[in-house]
PDB file of C-alpha atoms in Angstrom:
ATOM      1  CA  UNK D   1     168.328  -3.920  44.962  1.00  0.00           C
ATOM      2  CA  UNK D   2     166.593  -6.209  47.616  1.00  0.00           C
ATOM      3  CA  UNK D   3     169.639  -6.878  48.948  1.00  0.00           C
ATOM      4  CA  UNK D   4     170.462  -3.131  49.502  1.00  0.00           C
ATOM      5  CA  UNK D   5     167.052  -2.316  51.071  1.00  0.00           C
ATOM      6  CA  UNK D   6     167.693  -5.149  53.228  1.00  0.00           C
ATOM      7  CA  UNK D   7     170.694  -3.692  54.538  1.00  0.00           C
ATOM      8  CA  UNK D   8     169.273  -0.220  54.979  1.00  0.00           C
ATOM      9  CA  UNK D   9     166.356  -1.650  56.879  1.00  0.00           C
ATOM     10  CA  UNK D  10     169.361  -3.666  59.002  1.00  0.00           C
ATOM     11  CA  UNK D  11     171.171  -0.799  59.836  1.00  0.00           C
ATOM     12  CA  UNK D  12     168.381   1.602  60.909  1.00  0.00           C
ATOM     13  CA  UNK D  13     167.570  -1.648  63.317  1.00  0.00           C
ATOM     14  CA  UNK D  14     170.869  -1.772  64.891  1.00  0.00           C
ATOM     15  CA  UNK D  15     171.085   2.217  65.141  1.00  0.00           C
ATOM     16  CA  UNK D  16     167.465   2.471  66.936  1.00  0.00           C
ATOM     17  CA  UNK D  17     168.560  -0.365  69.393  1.00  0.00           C
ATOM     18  CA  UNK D  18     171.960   1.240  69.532  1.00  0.00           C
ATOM     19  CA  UNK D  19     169.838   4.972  70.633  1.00  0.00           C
ATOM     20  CA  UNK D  20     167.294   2.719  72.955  1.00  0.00           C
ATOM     21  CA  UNK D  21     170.292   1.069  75.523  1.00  0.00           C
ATOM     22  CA  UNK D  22     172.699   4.059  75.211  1.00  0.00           C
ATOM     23  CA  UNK D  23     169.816   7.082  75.406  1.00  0.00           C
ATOM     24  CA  UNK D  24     171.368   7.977  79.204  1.00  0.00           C
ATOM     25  CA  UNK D  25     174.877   8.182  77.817  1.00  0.00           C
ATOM     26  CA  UNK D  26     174.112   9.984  74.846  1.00  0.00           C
ATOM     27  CA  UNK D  27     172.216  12.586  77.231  1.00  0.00           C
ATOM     28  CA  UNK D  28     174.480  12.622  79.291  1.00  0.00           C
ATOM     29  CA  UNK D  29     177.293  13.090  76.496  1.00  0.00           C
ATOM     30  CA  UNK D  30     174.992  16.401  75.773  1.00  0.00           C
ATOM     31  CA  UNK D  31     174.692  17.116  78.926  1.00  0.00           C
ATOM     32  CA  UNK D  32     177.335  16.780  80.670  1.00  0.00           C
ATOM     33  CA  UNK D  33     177.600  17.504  84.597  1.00  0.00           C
ATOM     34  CA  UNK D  34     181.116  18.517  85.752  1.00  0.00           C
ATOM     35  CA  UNK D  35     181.748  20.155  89.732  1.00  0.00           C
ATOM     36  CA  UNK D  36     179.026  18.374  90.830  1.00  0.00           C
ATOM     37  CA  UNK D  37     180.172  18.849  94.500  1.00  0.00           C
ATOM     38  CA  UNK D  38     180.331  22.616  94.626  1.00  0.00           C
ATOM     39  CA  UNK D  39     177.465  22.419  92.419  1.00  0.00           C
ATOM     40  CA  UNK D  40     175.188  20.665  95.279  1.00  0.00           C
ATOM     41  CA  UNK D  41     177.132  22.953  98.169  1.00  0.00           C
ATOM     42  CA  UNK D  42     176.658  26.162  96.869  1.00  0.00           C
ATOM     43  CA  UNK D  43     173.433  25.695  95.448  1.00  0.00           C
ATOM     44  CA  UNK D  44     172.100  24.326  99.074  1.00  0.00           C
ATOM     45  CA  UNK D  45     174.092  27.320 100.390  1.00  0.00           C
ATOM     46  CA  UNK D  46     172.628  29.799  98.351  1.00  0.00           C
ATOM     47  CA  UNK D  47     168.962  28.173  97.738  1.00  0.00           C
ATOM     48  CA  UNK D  48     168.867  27.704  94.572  1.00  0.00           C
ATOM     49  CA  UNK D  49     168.104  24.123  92.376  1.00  0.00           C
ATOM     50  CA  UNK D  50     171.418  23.013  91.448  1.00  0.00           C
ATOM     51  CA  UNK D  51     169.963  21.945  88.399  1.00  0.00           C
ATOM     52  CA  UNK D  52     169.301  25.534  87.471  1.00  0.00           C
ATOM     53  CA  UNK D  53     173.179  26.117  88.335  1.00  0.00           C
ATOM     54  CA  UNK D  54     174.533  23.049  85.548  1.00  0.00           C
ATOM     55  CA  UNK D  55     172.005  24.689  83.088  1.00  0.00           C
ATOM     56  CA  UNK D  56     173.469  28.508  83.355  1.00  0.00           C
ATOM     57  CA  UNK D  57     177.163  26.908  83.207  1.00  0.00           C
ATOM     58  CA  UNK D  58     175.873  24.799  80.265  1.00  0.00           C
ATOM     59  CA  UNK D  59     174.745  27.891  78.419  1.00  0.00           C
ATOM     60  CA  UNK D  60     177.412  30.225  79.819  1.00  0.00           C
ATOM     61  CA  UNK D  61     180.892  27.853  79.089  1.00  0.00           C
ATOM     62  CA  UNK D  62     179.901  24.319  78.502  1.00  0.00           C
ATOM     63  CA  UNK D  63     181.620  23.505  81.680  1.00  0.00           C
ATOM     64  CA  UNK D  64     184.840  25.120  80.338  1.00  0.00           C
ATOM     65  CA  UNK D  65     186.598  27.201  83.762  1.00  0.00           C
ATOM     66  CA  UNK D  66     188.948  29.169  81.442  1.00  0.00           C
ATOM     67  CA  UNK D  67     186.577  30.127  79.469  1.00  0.00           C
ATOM     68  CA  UNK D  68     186.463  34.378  78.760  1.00  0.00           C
ATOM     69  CA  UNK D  69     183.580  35.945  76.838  1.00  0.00           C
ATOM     70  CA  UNK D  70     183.825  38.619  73.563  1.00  0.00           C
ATOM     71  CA  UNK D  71     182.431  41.002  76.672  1.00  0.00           C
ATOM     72  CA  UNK D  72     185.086  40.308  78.890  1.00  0.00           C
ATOM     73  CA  UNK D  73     182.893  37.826  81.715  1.00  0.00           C
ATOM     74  CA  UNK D  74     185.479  34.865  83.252  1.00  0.00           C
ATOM     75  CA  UNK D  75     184.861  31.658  83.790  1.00  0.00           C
ATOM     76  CA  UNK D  76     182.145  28.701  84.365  1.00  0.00           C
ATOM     77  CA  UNK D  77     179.320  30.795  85.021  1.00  0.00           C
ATOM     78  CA  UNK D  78     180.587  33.876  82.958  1.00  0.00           C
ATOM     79  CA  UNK D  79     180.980  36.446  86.091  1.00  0.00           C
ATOM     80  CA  UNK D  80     181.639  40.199  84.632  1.00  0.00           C
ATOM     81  CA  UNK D  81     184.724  41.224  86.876  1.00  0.00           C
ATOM     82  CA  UNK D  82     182.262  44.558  87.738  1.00  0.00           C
ATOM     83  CA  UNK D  83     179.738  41.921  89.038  1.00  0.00           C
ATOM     84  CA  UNK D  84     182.583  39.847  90.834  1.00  0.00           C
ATOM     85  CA  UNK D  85     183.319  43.314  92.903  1.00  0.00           C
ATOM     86  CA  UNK D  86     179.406  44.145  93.393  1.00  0.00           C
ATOM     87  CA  UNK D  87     178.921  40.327  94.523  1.00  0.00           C
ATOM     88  CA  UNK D  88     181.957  39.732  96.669  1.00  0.00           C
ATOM     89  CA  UNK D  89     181.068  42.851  98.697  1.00  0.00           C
ATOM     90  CA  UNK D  90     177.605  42.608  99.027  1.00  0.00           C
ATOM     91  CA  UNK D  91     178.322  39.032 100.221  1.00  0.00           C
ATOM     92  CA  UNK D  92     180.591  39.628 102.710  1.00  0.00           C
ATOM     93  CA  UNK D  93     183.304  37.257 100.233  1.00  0.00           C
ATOM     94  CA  UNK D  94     185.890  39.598 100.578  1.00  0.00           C
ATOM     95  CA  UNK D  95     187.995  41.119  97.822  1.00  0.00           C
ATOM     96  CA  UNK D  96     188.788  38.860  94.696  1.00  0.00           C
ATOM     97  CA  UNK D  97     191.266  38.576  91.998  1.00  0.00           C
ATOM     98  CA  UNK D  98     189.867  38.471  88.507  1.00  0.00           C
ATOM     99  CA  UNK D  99     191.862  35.019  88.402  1.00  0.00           C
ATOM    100  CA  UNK D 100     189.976  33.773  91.047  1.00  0.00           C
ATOM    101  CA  UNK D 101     186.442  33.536  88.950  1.00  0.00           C
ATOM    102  CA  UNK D 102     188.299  30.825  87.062  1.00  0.00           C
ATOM    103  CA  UNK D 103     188.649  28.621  89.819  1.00  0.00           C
ATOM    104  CA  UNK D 104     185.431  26.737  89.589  1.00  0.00           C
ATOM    105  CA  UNK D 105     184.723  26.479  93.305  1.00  0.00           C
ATOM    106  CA  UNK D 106     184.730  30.695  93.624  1.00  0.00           C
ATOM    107  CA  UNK D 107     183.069  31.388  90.062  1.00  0.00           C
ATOM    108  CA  UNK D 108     179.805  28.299  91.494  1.00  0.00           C
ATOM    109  CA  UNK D 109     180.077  30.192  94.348  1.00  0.00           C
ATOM    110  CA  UNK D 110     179.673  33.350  93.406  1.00  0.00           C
ATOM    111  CA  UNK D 111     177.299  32.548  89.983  1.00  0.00           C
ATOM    112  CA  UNK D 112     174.832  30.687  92.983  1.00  0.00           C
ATOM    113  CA  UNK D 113     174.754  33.763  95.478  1.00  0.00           C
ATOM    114  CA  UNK D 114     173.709  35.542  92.395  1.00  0.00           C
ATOM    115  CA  UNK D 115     171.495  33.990  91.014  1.00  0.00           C
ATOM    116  CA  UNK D 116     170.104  33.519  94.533  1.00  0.00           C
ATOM    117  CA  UNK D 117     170.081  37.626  94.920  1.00  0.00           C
ATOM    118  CA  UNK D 118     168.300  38.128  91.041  1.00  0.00           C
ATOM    119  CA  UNK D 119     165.506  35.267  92.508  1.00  0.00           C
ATOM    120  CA  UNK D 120     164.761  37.252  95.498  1.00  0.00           C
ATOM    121  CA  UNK D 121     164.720  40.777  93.686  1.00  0.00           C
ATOM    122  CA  UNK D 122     162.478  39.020  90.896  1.00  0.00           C
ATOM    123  CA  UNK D 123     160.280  37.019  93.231  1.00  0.00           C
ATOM    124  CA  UNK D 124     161.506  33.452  91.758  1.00  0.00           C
ATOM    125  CA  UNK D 125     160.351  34.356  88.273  1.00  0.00           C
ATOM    126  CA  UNK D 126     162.892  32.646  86.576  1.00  0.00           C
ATOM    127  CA  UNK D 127     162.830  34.229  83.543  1.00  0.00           C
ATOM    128  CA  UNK D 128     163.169  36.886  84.597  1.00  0.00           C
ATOM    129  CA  UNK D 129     166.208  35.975  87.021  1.00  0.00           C
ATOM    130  CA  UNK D 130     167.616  34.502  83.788  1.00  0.00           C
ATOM    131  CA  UNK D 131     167.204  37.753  81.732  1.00  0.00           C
ATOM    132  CA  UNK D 132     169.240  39.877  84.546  1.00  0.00           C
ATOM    133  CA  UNK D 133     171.185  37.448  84.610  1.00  0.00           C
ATOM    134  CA  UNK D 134     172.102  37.631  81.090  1.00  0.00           C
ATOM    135  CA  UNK D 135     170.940  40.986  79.918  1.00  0.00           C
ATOM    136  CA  UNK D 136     171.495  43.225  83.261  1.00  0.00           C
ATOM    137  CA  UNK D 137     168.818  43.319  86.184  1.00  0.00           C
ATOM    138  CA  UNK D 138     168.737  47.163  85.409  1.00  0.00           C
ATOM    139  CA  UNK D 139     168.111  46.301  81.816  1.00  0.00           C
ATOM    140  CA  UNK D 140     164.756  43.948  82.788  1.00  0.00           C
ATOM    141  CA  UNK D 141     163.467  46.657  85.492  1.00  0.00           C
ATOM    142  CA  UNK D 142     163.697  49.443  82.622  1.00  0.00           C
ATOM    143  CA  UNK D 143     161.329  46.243  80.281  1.00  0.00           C
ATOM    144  CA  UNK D 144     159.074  45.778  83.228  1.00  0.00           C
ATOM    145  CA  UNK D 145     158.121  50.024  83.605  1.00  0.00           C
ATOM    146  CA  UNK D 146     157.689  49.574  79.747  1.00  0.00           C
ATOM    147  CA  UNK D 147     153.953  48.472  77.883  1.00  0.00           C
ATOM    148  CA  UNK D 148     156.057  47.285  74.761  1.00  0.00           C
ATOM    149  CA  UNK D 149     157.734  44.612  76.701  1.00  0.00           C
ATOM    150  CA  UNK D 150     155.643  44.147  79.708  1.00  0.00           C
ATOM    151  CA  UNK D 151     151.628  44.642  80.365  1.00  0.00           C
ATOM    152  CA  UNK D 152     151.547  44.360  83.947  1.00  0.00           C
ATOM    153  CA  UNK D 153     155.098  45.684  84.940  1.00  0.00           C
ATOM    154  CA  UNK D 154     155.829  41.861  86.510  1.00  0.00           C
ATOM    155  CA  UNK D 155     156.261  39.550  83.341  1.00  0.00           C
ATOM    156  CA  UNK D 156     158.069  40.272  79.855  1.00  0.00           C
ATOM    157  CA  UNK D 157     155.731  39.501  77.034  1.00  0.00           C
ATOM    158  CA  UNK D 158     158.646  40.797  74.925  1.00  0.00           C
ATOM    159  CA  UNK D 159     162.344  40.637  75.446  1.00  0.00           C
ATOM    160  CA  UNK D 160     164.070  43.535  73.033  1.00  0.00           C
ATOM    161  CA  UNK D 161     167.433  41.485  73.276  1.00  0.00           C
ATOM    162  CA  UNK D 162     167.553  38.934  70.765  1.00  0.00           C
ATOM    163  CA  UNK D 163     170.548  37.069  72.455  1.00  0.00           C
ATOM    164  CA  UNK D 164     168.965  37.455  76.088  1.00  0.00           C
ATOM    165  CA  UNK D 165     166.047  36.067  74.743  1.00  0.00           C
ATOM    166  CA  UNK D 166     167.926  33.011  72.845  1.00  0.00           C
ATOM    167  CA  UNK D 167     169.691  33.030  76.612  1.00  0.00           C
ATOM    168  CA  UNK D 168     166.335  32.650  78.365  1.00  0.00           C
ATOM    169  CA  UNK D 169     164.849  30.096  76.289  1.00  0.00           C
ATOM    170  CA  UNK D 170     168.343  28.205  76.214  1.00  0.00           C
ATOM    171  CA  UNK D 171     168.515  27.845  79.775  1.00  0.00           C
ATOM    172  CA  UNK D 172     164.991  26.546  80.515  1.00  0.00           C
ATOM    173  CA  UNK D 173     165.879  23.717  78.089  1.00  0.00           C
ATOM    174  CA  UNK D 174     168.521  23.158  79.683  1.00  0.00           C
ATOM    175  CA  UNK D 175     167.118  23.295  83.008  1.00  0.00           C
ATOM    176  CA  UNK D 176     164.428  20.979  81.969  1.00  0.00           C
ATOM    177  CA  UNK D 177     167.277  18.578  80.611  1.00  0.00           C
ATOM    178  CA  UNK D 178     169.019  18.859  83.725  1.00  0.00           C
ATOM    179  CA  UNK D 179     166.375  17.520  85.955  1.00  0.00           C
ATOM    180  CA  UNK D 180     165.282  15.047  83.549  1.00  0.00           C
ATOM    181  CA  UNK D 181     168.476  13.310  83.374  1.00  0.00           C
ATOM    182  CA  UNK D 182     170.303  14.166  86.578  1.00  0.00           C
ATOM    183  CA  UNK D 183     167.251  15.555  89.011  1.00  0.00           C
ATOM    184  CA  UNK D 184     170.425  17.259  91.412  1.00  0.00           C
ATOM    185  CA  UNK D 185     169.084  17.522  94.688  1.00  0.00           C
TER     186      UNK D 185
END
């Protein structure tokens, strides 16, 4: 029996050494960073901390650029194709292909003018950006003109979507992970 305790106390030794040297690659493993370079461009383009960016495409496709959601949005930062229209001609992009918002350098582009447009109409709030982002900017005016979700008509006390609120608190996490590990600049 000593001899077994021994060994458990060994092993949880070598696995809290192992965690201590490799804690950046294991975060780094969680969190991974992929498109760095249109990551940095667009986000410097656009305004917007490029850590913010990696934490939307975190939550949104876990870096995947073919990935399609249940409601139809395409790739790394989960564009609706309606939104791809409304962005590409309020931007002055030009028309798009619904194709085109899986190539990662148009879908960063795109997802950072956005995201740059919902921080200007929401006064850098950012949860507030992030619930348009995720749950409609129409959607979070209609919360803001109501007392059950709002008691000043400029924050949400209250989100009434449970998965833009799991969204919200998701990508702030994220976020916070980003710059912790990364700190994009």
């Amino acid at each position: 029996m000593r001899k077994f305790k021994a060994l458990i106390k060994l092993a949880l030794i070598a696995l809290v050494i192992i965690l201590v040297f490799n804690h950046d690659a294991i975060l780094k493993n969680m969190y991974p960073l992929q498109y760095e370079g249109y990551i940095i461009t667009y986000s410097r383009e656009y305004s917007v901390d490029p850590n913010l960016v990696a934490a939307v495409i975190k939550a949104e496709s876990k870096f995947e650029n073919k990935a399609v959601s249940h409601r139809g949005a395409y790739g790394l930062m989960q564009i609706m194709p309606d939104t791809a229209d409304w962005i590409a001609s309020q931007s002055g992009m030009g028309e798009i292909t619904y194709d085109a918002l899986y190539d990662p350098e148009t879908n960063i582009k795109m997802g950072c003018w956005y995201l740059n447009n919902l921080s200007t109409e929401f006064e850098g709030d950012l949860d507030l950006m992030l619930a348009a982002y995720n749950g409609g900017r129409g959607n979070v005016q209609k919360w803001l003109k109501d007392d059950n979700y709002s008691k000043d008509g400029e924050n949400l006390h209250a989100i009434p979507f449970k998965e833009t609120k799991n969204y919200v608190e998701k990508v702030n996490k994220n976020y916070n992970m980003y710059k912790k590990i990364y700190d994009l600049k």
